[in-house]
Structures are given as C-alpha cells and as structure tokens.
Amino acid sequence: FTEGFFWVVKFVQICSQGQFPLTQNVTVVEGGTANLTCRVDQNDNTSLQWSNPAQQTLYFDDKKALRDNRIELVRASWHELSISVSDVFLSDEGQYTCSLFTMPVKTSKAFLTVLGVPEKPQISGFASPVMEGERMELTCKTSGSKPAADIRWFKNGKEVKEVKYLKEEDANRKTFTVSSTMDFKVDRSDDGAVVSCRVDHESLSSTPQIAMQFLCMNKLPEPVLWTKDGGELPDADRMVVHGRNLNISFLNKTDNGTYRCEATNPIGQSSAEYVLIVHDPNALAGQTGPDHALIGGIVAVVVFVTLCSIILLGRYLARHKGTYLTNEAKGAEDAPDADTAIINAEGSQVNAEEKKEYFI
C-alpha cells in the first residue's frame, strides 16, 4: 500500500509540473521586435493568456484583446502561445505575464528589457591652429543610451586612460547622456595625430560608434622664399624655384655660397640653410693631369729671371767699357803689308800703352 501511494503522489507532481507555464526574459533594441513565448508541456485544453505590464490582456488563446497594430499572433495551440511586439518603444519595457487558466490559475513572468541606442558621438573643444605647449581639452558626448554607454579615448590607436567621465539622466528619465573629457598638453608629435572617441554599448553589438578628430591640421606654408648669401638669387635664368625646391642649372664656382629657405604659416616661421660648394669637375671625377696653373707660374718665373738677367748684364756693360788696341797702337797704318804690320805690332808692345784709345 505504501509503494502504491508513493507512485500516485509522484504522478500528481508530474502532472502539476507539466501544467506549469514556462517563459523567458527578452531583451530587444529600441525599434526592434520582441517575441514572447509561453509553453506548457502538458495541457488538458486549458486556455493561455498574455498580458502587458499594465495587466492589459494582449491575447487570450488566439483571440486578440488589445488594439495595437504592433502586437501580432505568432502561434497559438494547447501547448504554446507566442506573440510578437514590433517597433518596440522604451515604454514597452516591463514585466509581461503568461497565465494558464487552471484551478488555481498558474502564471509565469517574462521581463522585457528595451535597450536605448546611443546617438553618434560628437567631439568638441578642438580649435585650429594649436600652438606647441598649449593644453587641449576635448570632450566626447553621446545621448539616448539605456543603460548608460561607455566612452573610451584613443590617440593614434593607443588607448588613453586618464579621462573624466560624466553620466546624466535624460528628461524622459529612461535614457542617459554620457560625456567624457580628455585633457593633455600638445607637443610636436601630436601634429597630424588622430584622436578617436569610441562609444561601447550592448545595443551596438560588435560595431561601436566612433568619432574622430585630426589634431593640428595647420595650413600649408606659403611658397617658400629662397635667398643666397643674405640677398636675392643672383641669376634668375639659372636659379628657378619650383614649389619648395630650388633648381640651379649649369653649375659653376660662382654658385658657391649659403642658400636659405624660409617658410611661413599662421603658426610661425621656420628656415633652413644649405651650403653649396661647386668643385672642379676633374677633381670630382678623380682624374689626374698637368696643373696648368703651376706650369704657367713656372714659365712666368723663368721669363722674369731671364729679363732680369738681360737688364743686369746691360747695366754692367754700360758701366764697364772694355779697352782695346787701335790700329794706330799696333802700327798697322805704317806697314806696307800684313806681314810687316804683324812684325811691327809685336815690336811695338812697349809703346802700346801710349797709343790706347778709350771710348767713353
């Protein structure tokens, strides 16, 4: 008897559990469609009903009770009652009830959560141009999120952790406006940097919303100014400026000097100098040959020494006139022939000194 009583009690418990309605909580994004399903494993033709958080009946079996075009019947049987709510509003959020009309009535609750989608974020606070060393404060803001969204900052793809976060409830008292502020000191490396603000929220699945800001996007400098040795370019035909480049054709040694380029924009002025040295083409090519300058110098020295020698010799001859014996001293004028003149000349050496003539 005891064993039989146990199986009777067990059968009653199973039947009782089989007639209990089963539901699940549902989460949907605002504007989406929510599907509410109520199931009963074992049902002896007992009616099922769905009602909203205001306890208004939506469907009783397959009969629609509330006039709302957004609510439709999906399936109605003794074991299941499923309905859908399209274009879900934030106000649709709440606890929905599935009722099984047994004695007593059995119910199951399903909570509908409606997510508020955050608006696309906006970055404010950037003013161009920005001077190096100044502090910049950028604020990223998004509204309409439910629950409150999370904001993260990145600079050139690297996350910035030191930021301020502020959450405020919107006027509808359901969604939130979230803002985050990043404050930093601008340095030269920030020129052209990409700062991004990313909004993470469960309603966005795996696609976060991102706002981007390019830093220090300064105007390009005006056409650069080229000078040579502190003055204008001396040869406009050969020295031509193309954009920021200076092109010099037919280089020669007169082009040696210091060239300077200056660029100016609203931020300031910058300049750079280049020293140009034009070498002898032969020297640059590593060729060896006669040094014409050296040869010319040697020739000049030789000519100079020769001229000096001639001049000195002339001056010497002019001051020291040599003496010689005239025909009278030799007695040649008295000799009847050459042999006699020679004999007379040899015999007349004693008196030669008396017949010397001098040219002055």
JSON list of C-alpha atoms in Angstrom, two decimals, residues 124 166 179 184 213 274 284 299 302 306 332 351 357:
[
{"chain": "A", "resi": 124, "resn": "SER", "atom": "CA", "xyz": [34.07, 69.28, -29.16]},
{"chain": "A", "resi": 166, "resn": "LEU", "atom": "CA", "xyz": [30.11, 62.11, -16.52]},
{"chain": "A", "resi": 179, "resn": "SER", "atom": "CA", "xyz": [30.29, 62.64, -21.75]},
{"chain": "A", "resi": 184, "resn": "PHE", "atom": "CA", "xyz": [46.54, 66.86, -22.45]},
{"chain": "A", "resi": 213, "resn": "GLN", "atom": "CA", "xyz": [39.38, 64.32, -34.80]},
{"chain": "A", "resi": 274, "resn": "TYR", "atom": "CA", "xyz": [72.32, 74.87, -47.22]},
{"chain": "A", "resi": 284, "resn": "LEU", "atom": "CA", "xyz": [85.35, 65.34, -58.67]},
{"chain": "A", "resi": 299, "resn": "VAL", "atom": "CA", "xyz": [107.03, 79.84, -67.14]},
{"chain": "A", "resi": 302, "resn": "VAL", "atom": "CA", "xyz": [111.63, 81.74, -65.98]},
{"chain": "A", "resi": 306, "resn": "THR", "atom": "CA", "xyz": [115.66, 85.93, -67.98]},
{"chain": "A", "resi": 332, "resn": "ALA", "atom": "CA", "xyz": [149.34, 98.74, -88.87]},
{"chain": "A", "resi": 351, "resn": "ASN", "atom": "CA", "xyz": [154.77, 101.70, -76.79]},
{"chain": "A", "resi": 357, "resn": "GLU", "atom": "CA", "xyz": [142.16, 104.88, -77.09]}
]
